[in-house]
């Protein structure tokens, strides 16, 4: 019973005061799309030296995975949750009103740049390799970021524009529970995606070779 009540409280963060979730979804969705388009543009205009450096990095990365069977779990998991964790804090203060769209845009840029750059270097095989090596893990982190940022941006907007975020009915405790669930999900999915990259590293190395 207590678990169900906590779950209901967590889900209440989606019933934001005044503007609901439509405005946050539109604002953050546009920010992510602009970031993703910028990443594609940057990858497409990458010069020959940049492509050579990327190819060398990918070959070295797959070589490390093959030799060691995976390493650096702490770094991997930290990279998965650092932006979503920052979004948690920004959602509780007025600074989140301008900062959360910027954070989502940065994630969109990084997500698309990695995949697009590999596609420019190795064609469709490079896109598949990038998805197996990095893309799926970044997708898990991106989903957590968006699920946290949508209610957080609504609260930050109220705090910044009306100074009545808490009085307007934003459930801070439910928000924190919801964020904890999203972060835990991001960690679990990132770990699974990394295990998948280890299992397919020989196949991925062949695509890049």
PDB file of C-alpha atoms in Angstrom:
ATOM      1  CA  UNK A   1       0.000   0.000   0.000  1.00  0.00           C
ATOM      2  CA  UNK A   2       2.790   2.410   0.925  1.00  0.00           C
ATOM      3  CA  UNK A   3       4.531   1.653  -2.368  1.00  0.00           C
ATOM      4  CA  UNK A   4       1.404   2.471  -4.353  1.00  0.00           C
ATOM      5  CA  UNK A   5       0.994   5.769  -2.512  1.00  0.00           C
ATOM      6  CA  UNK A   6       4.600   6.723  -3.245  1.00  0.00           C
ATOM      7  CA  UNK A   7       4.100   5.844  -6.895  1.00  0.00           C
ATOM      8  CA  UNK A   8       0.974   7.999  -7.112  1.00  0.00           C
ATOM      9  CA  UNK A   9       2.807  10.904  -5.499  1.00  0.00           C
ATOM     10  CA  UNK A  10       5.641  10.532  -7.993  1.00  0.00           C
ATOM     11  CA  UNK A  11       3.249  10.546 -10.948  1.00  0.00           C
ATOM     12  CA  UNK A  12       1.538  13.702  -9.677  1.00  0.00           C
ATOM     13  CA  UNK A  13       4.517  15.747 -10.847  1.00  0.00           C
ATOM     14  CA  UNK A  14       3.096  15.422 -14.365  1.00  0.00           C
ATOM     15  CA  UNK A  15      -0.011  17.352 -13.317  1.00  0.00           C
ATOM     16  CA  UNK A  16       1.777  20.661 -13.194  1.00  0.00           C
ATOM     17  CA  UNK A  17      -0.028  23.850 -12.115  1.00  0.00           C
ATOM     18  CA  UNK A  18      -1.244  26.381 -14.655  1.00  0.00           C
ATOM     19  CA  UNK A  19       0.409  25.315 -17.891  1.00  0.00           C
ATOM     20  CA  UNK A  20       0.355  21.522 -17.470  1.00  0.00           C
ATOM     21  CA  UNK A  21       2.869  19.482 -19.465  1.00  0.00           C
ATOM     22  CA  UNK A  22       2.152  20.767 -22.986  1.00  0.00           C
ATOM     23  CA  UNK A  23       4.382  23.811 -22.764  1.00  0.00           C
ATOM     24  CA  UNK A  24       7.363  21.975 -21.176  1.00  0.00           C
ATOM     25  CA  UNK A  25       7.159  19.217 -23.787  1.00  0.00           C
ATOM     26  CA  UNK A  26       7.092  21.738 -26.637  1.00  0.00           C
ATOM     27  CA  UNK A  27       9.947  23.857 -25.272  1.00  0.00           C
ATOM     28  CA  UNK A  28      12.206  20.957 -24.349  1.00  0.00           C
ATOM     29  CA  UNK A  29      11.330  19.010 -27.499  1.00  0.00           C
ATOM     30  CA  UNK A  30      12.332  21.978 -29.659  1.00  0.00           C
ATOM     31  CA  UNK A  31      15.559  22.385 -27.662  1.00  0.00           C
ATOM     32  CA  UNK A  32      16.432  18.720 -28.184  1.00  0.00           C
ATOM     33  CA  UNK A  33      15.604  18.900 -31.891  1.00  0.00           C
ATOM     34  CA  UNK A  34      17.747  22.003 -32.393  1.00  0.00           C
ATOM     35  CA  UNK A  35      20.614  20.358 -30.557  1.00  0.00           C
ATOM     36  CA  UNK A  36      20.268  17.187 -32.643  1.00  0.00           C
ATOM     37  CA  UNK A  37      20.217  19.143 -35.902  1.00  0.00           C
ATOM     38  CA  UNK A  38      23.292  21.093 -34.783  1.00  0.00           C
ATOM     39  CA  UNK A  39      25.068  17.810 -34.048  1.00  0.00           C
ATOM     40  CA  UNK A  40      24.285  16.481 -37.514  1.00  0.00           C
ATOM     41  CA  UNK A  41      25.478  19.734 -39.083  1.00  0.00           C
ATOM     42  CA  UNK A  42      28.739  19.682 -37.109  1.00  0.00           C
ATOM     43  CA  UNK A  43      29.396  16.042 -38.016  1.00  0.00           C
ATOM     44  CA  UNK A  44      28.693  16.656 -41.701  1.00  0.00           C
ATOM     45  CA  UNK A  45      31.168  19.562 -41.796  1.00  0.00           C
ATOM     46  CA  UNK A  46      33.908  17.728 -39.883  1.00  0.00           C
ATOM     47  CA  UNK A  47      37.231  18.004 -41.726  1.00  0.00           C
ATOM     48  CA  UNK A  48      39.550  15.180 -42.712  1.00  0.00           C
ATOM     49  CA  UNK A  49      41.694  15.492 -39.592  1.00  0.00           C
ATOM     50  CA  UNK A  50      38.628  15.199 -37.406  1.00  0.00           C
ATOM     51  CA  UNK A  51      37.451  12.092 -39.223  1.00  0.00           C
ATOM     52  CA  UNK A  52      40.894  10.509 -38.930  1.00  0.00           C
ATOM     53  CA  UNK A  53      40.989  11.239 -35.197  1.00  0.00           C
ATOM     54  CA  UNK A  54      37.516   9.757 -34.738  1.00  0.00           C
ATOM     55  CA  UNK A  55      38.431   6.600 -36.654  1.00  0.00           C
ATOM     56  CA  UNK A  56      41.567   6.189 -34.525  1.00  0.00           C
ATOM     57  CA  UNK A  57      39.555   6.661 -31.332  1.00  0.00           C
ATOM     58  CA  UNK A  58      36.904   4.136 -32.353  1.00  0.00           C
ATOM     59  CA  UNK A  59      39.528   1.556 -33.331  1.00  0.00           C
ATOM     60  CA  UNK A  60      41.301   2.057 -29.996  1.00  0.00           C
ATOM     61  CA  UNK A  61      38.035   1.906 -28.046  1.00  0.00           C
ATOM     62  CA  UNK A  62      36.927  -1.361 -29.597  1.00  0.00           C
ATOM     63  CA  UNK A  63      40.436  -2.716 -29.079  1.00  0.00           C
ATOM     64  CA  UNK A  64      40.243  -1.927 -25.366  1.00  0.00           C
ATOM     65  CA  UNK A  65      36.855  -3.635 -25.093  1.00  0.00           C
ATOM     66  CA  UNK A  66      38.182  -6.734 -26.834  1.00  0.00           C
ATOM     67  CA  UNK A  67      41.342  -6.888 -24.734  1.00  0.00           C
ATOM     68  CA  UNK A  68      39.886  -6.174 -21.302  1.00  0.00           C
ATOM     69  CA  UNK A  69      36.303  -7.312 -21.649  1.00  0.00           C
ATOM     70  CA  UNK A  70      35.113  -3.899 -20.507  1.00  0.00           C
ATOM     71  CA  UNK A  71      36.388  -1.446 -17.927  1.00  0.00           C
ATOM     72  CA  UNK A  72      35.597   1.859 -16.312  1.00  0.00           C
ATOM     73  CA  UNK A  73      32.119   1.064 -15.008  1.00  0.00           C
ATOM     74  CA  UNK A  74      32.238   3.986 -12.592  1.00  0.00           C
ATOM     75  CA  UNK A  75      33.024   6.486 -15.345  1.00  0.00           C
ATOM     76  CA  UNK A  76      30.413   4.957 -17.631  1.00  0.00           C
ATOM     77  CA  UNK A  77      27.623   5.162 -15.055  1.00  0.00           C
ATOM     78  CA  UNK A  78      28.623   8.668 -13.979  1.00  0.00           C
ATOM     79  CA  UNK A  79      28.380   9.877 -17.576  1.00  0.00           C
ATOM     80  CA  UNK A  80      24.927   8.315 -17.795  1.00  0.00           C
ATOM     81  CA  UNK A  81      23.500  10.210 -14.827  1.00  0.00           C
ATOM     82  CA  UNK A  82      25.447  13.475 -14.666  1.00  0.00           C
ATOM     83  CA  UNK A  83      23.108  15.462 -16.922  1.00  0.00           C
ATOM     84  CA  UNK A  84      19.887  13.952 -15.462  1.00  0.00           C
ATOM     85  CA  UNK A  85      21.246  14.605 -11.944  1.00  0.00           C
ATOM     86  CA  UNK A  86      21.932  18.224 -12.870  1.00  0.00           C
ATOM     87  CA  UNK A  87      18.368  18.464 -14.203  1.00  0.00           C
ATOM     88  CA  UNK A  88      17.021  17.307 -10.822  1.00  0.00           C
ATOM     89  CA  UNK A  89      18.627  20.279  -9.064  1.00  0.00           C
ATOM     90  CA  UNK A  90      17.734  22.764 -11.792  1.00  0.00           C
ATOM     91  CA  UNK A  91      14.094  21.736 -11.562  1.00  0.00           C
ATOM     92  CA  UNK A  92      13.977  23.005  -7.980  1.00  0.00           C
ATOM     93  CA  UNK A  93      15.254  26.525  -8.624  1.00  0.00           C
ATOM     94  CA  UNK A  94      14.460  29.462 -10.955  1.00  0.00           C
ATOM     95  CA  UNK A  95      17.752  28.932 -12.802  1.00  0.00           C
ATOM     96  CA  UNK A  96      16.205  25.832 -14.357  1.00  0.00           C
ATOM     97  CA  UNK A  97      13.870  27.993 -16.463  1.00  0.00           C
ATOM     98  CA  UNK A  98      16.646  29.004 -18.928  1.00  0.00           C
ATOM     99  CA  UNK A  99      19.132  26.237 -18.067  1.00  0.00           C
ATOM    100  CA  UNK A 100      17.040  23.087 -18.605  1.00  0.00           C
ATOM    101  CA  UNK A 101      16.335  23.752 -22.326  1.00  0.00           C
ATOM    102  CA  UNK A 102      20.062  24.413 -22.763  1.00  0.00           C
ATOM    103  CA  UNK A 103      20.907  21.145 -20.999  1.00  0.00           C
ATOM    104  CA  UNK A 104      18.469  19.206 -23.182  1.00  0.00           C
ATOM    105  CA  UNK A 105      19.881  20.879 -26.292  1.00  0.00           C
ATOM    106  CA  UNK A 106      23.410  19.831 -25.319  1.00  0.00           C
ATOM    107  CA  UNK A 107      22.256  16.246 -24.884  1.00  0.00           C
ATOM    108  CA  UNK A 108      20.592  16.346 -28.311  1.00  0.00           C
ATOM    109  CA  UNK A 109      23.807  17.660 -29.851  1.00  0.00           C
ATOM    110  CA  UNK A 110      26.015  14.997 -28.255  1.00  0.00           C
ATOM    111  CA  UNK A 111      23.596  12.203 -29.126  1.00  0.00           C
ATOM    112  CA  UNK A 112      23.335  13.091 -32.807  1.00  0.00           C
ATOM    113  CA  UNK A 113      26.964  14.122 -33.271  1.00  0.00           C
ATOM    114  CA  UNK A 114      28.355  10.744 -32.212  1.00  0.00           C
ATOM    115  CA  UNK A 115      26.034   8.774 -34.491  1.00  0.00           C
ATOM    116  CA  UNK A 116      26.268  11.205 -37.412  1.00  0.00           C
ATOM    117  CA  UNK A 117      30.052  11.461 -37.239  1.00  0.00           C
ATOM    118  CA  UNK A 118      30.400   7.676 -37.341  1.00  0.00           C
ATOM    119  CA  UNK A 119      28.008   7.621 -40.273  1.00  0.00           C
ATOM    120  CA  UNK A 120      30.134  10.169 -42.121  1.00  0.00           C
ATOM    121  CA  UNK A 121      33.257   8.078 -41.485  1.00  0.00           C
ATOM    122  CA  UNK A 122      31.951   4.584 -42.200  1.00  0.00           C
ATOM    123  CA  UNK A 123      28.545   4.958 -43.844  1.00  0.00           C
ATOM    124  CA  UNK A 124      25.493   2.987 -42.643  1.00  0.00           C
ATOM    125  CA  UNK A 125      27.777   0.479 -40.924  1.00  0.00           C
ATOM    126  CA  UNK A 126      29.249   3.319 -38.897  1.00  0.00           C
ATOM    127  CA  UNK A 127      25.786   4.382 -37.744  1.00  0.00           C
ATOM    128  CA  UNK A 128      25.029   0.849 -36.570  1.00  0.00           C
ATOM    129  CA  UNK A 129      28.407   0.626 -34.837  1.00  0.00           C
ATOM    130  CA  UNK A 130      27.840   3.951 -33.077  1.00  0.00           C
ATOM    131  CA  UNK A 131      24.426   2.833 -31.865  1.00  0.00           C
ATOM    132  CA  UNK A 132      25.879  -0.378 -30.452  1.00  0.00           C
ATOM    133  CA  UNK A 133      28.894   1.303 -28.846  1.00  0.00           C
ATOM    134  CA  UNK A 134      27.421   4.565 -27.575  1.00  0.00           C
ATOM    135  CA  UNK A 135      23.984   5.323 -28.950  1.00  0.00           C
ATOM    136  CA  UNK A 136      21.822   2.957 -26.904  1.00  0.00           C
ATOM    137  CA  UNK A 137      23.438   4.025 -23.638  1.00  0.00           C
ATOM    138  CA  UNK A 138      23.003   7.683 -24.580  1.00  0.00           C
ATOM    139  CA  UNK A 139      19.365   7.001 -25.433  1.00  0.00           C
ATOM    140  CA  UNK A 140      18.798   5.669 -21.899  1.00  0.00           C
ATOM    141  CA  UNK A 141      20.417   8.755 -20.381  1.00  0.00           C
ATOM    142  CA  UNK A 142      18.450  11.022 -22.728  1.00  0.00           C
ATOM    143  CA  UNK A 143      15.130   9.435 -21.759  1.00  0.00           C
ATOM    144  CA  UNK A 144      15.904   9.926 -18.055  1.00  0.00           C
ATOM    145  CA  UNK A 145      16.895  13.539 -18.700  1.00  0.00           C
ATOM    146  CA  UNK A 146      13.664  14.325 -20.536  1.00  0.00           C
ATOM    147  CA  UNK A 147      11.420  12.595 -17.983  1.00  0.00           C
ATOM    148  CA  UNK A 148      13.075  14.652 -15.236  1.00  0.00           C
ATOM    149  CA  UNK A 149      13.299  17.919 -17.158  1.00  0.00           C
ATOM    150  CA  UNK A 150       9.637  18.095 -18.198  1.00  0.00           C
ATOM    151  CA  UNK A 151       8.138  18.461 -14.702  1.00  0.00           C
ATOM    152  CA  UNK A 152      11.265  20.256 -13.452  1.00  0.00           C
ATOM    153  CA  UNK A 153      11.022  22.945 -16.120  1.00  0.00           C
ATOM    154  CA  UNK A 154       7.379  23.574 -15.246  1.00  0.00           C
ATOM    155  CA  UNK A 155       8.303  24.162 -11.614  1.00  0.00           C
ATOM    156  CA  UNK A 156      11.327  26.296 -12.504  1.00  0.00           C
ATOM    157  CA  UNK A 157       9.143  28.398 -14.785  1.00  0.00           C
ATOM    158  CA  UNK A 158       6.694  29.101 -11.978  1.00  0.00           C
ATOM    159  CA  UNK A 159       9.514  29.961  -9.588  1.00  0.00           C
ATOM    160  CA  UNK A 160      11.142  32.302 -12.097  1.00  0.00           C
ATOM    161  CA  UNK A 161       8.012  34.074 -13.347  1.00  0.00           C
ATOM    162  CA  UNK A 162       5.621  34.052 -10.407  1.00  0.00           C
ATOM    163  CA  UNK A 163       7.748  33.159  -7.361  1.00  0.00           C
ATOM    164  CA  UNK A 164       4.911  30.815  -6.391  1.00  0.00           C
ATOM    165  CA  UNK A 165       6.245  27.413  -7.441  1.00  0.00           C
ATOM    166  CA  UNK A 166       5.585  25.668  -4.127  1.00  0.00           C
ATOM    167  CA  UNK A 167       2.429  27.565  -3.340  1.00  0.00           C
ATOM    168  CA  UNK A 168       1.062  26.632  -6.769  1.00  0.00           C
ATOM    169  CA  UNK A 169       1.020  22.995  -5.727  1.00  0.00           C
ATOM    170  CA  UNK A 170       4.221  21.438  -7.058  1.00  0.00           C
ATOM    171  CA  UNK A 171       4.781  18.156  -5.146  1.00  0.00           C
ATOM    172  CA  UNK A 172       8.499  18.375  -4.316  1.00  0.00           C
ATOM    173  CA  UNK A 173       8.604  15.019  -2.516  1.00  0.00           C
ATOM    174  CA  UNK A 174       6.877  13.258  -5.396  1.00  0.00           C
ATOM    175  CA  UNK A 175       9.245  14.995  -7.825  1.00  0.00           C
ATOM    176  CA  UNK A 176      12.278  13.663  -5.959  1.00  0.00           C
ATOM    177  CA  UNK A 177      10.830  10.137  -5.891  1.00  0.00           C
ATOM    178  CA  UNK A 178      10.148  10.365  -9.617  1.00  0.00           C
ATOM    179  CA  UNK A 179      13.704  11.595 -10.275  1.00  0.00           C
ATOM    180  CA  UNK A 180      15.132   8.738  -8.220  1.00  0.00           C
ATOM    181  CA  UNK A 181      13.196   6.225 -10.306  1.00  0.00           C
ATOM    182  CA  UNK A 182      14.413   7.851 -13.536  1.00  0.00           C
ATOM    183  CA  UNK A 183      18.052   7.859 -12.401  1.00  0.00           C
ATOM    184  CA  UNK A 184      17.849   4.228 -11.302  1.00  0.00           C
ATOM    185  CA  UNK A 185      16.332   3.298 -14.657  1.00  0.00           C
ATOM    186  CA  UNK A 186      19.094   5.166 -16.509  1.00  0.00           C
ATOM    187  CA  UNK A 187      21.781   3.317 -14.542  1.00  0.00           C
ATOM    188  CA  UNK A 188      20.195  -0.070 -15.162  1.00  0.00           C
ATOM    189  CA  UNK A 189      19.635   0.508 -18.880  1.00  0.00           C
ATOM    190  CA  UNK A 190      23.133   1.930 -19.335  1.00  0.00           C
ATOM    191  CA  UNK A 191      24.627  -1.152 -17.713  1.00  0.00           C
ATOM    192  CA  UNK A 192      22.575  -3.423 -19.990  1.00  0.00           C
ATOM    193  CA  UNK A 193      23.584  -1.422 -23.069  1.00  0.00           C
ATOM    194  CA  UNK A 194      27.245  -1.640 -22.089  1.00  0.00           C
ATOM    195  CA  UNK A 195      26.952  -5.405 -21.678  1.00  0.00           C
ATOM    196  CA  UNK A 196      25.401  -5.507 -25.156  1.00  0.00           C
ATOM    197  CA  UNK A 197      28.325  -3.515 -26.555  1.00  0.00           C
ATOM    198  CA  UNK A 198      30.728  -6.019 -24.973  1.00  0.00           C
ATOM    199  CA  UNK A 199      28.813  -8.940 -26.460  1.00  0.00           C
ATOM    200  CA  UNK A 200      28.854  -7.393 -29.934  1.00  0.00           C
ATOM    201  CA  UNK A 201      32.321  -5.815 -29.883  1.00  0.00           C
ATOM    202  CA  UNK A 202      33.755  -8.247 -32.457  1.00  0.00           C
ATOM    203  CA  UNK A 203      30.847  -7.508 -34.795  1.00  0.00           C
ATOM    204  CA  UNK A 204      31.233  -3.771 -34.195  1.00  0.00           C
ATOM    205  CA  UNK A 205      34.960  -3.863 -34.851  1.00  0.00           C
ATOM    206  CA  UNK A 206      34.245  -5.585 -38.156  1.00  0.00           C
ATOM    207  CA  UNK A 207      31.824  -2.824 -39.143  1.00  0.00           C
ATOM    208  CA  UNK A 208      34.407  -0.142 -38.419  1.00  0.00           C
ATOM    209  CA  UNK A 209      37.203  -2.060 -40.089  1.00  0.00           C
TER     210      UNK A 209
END
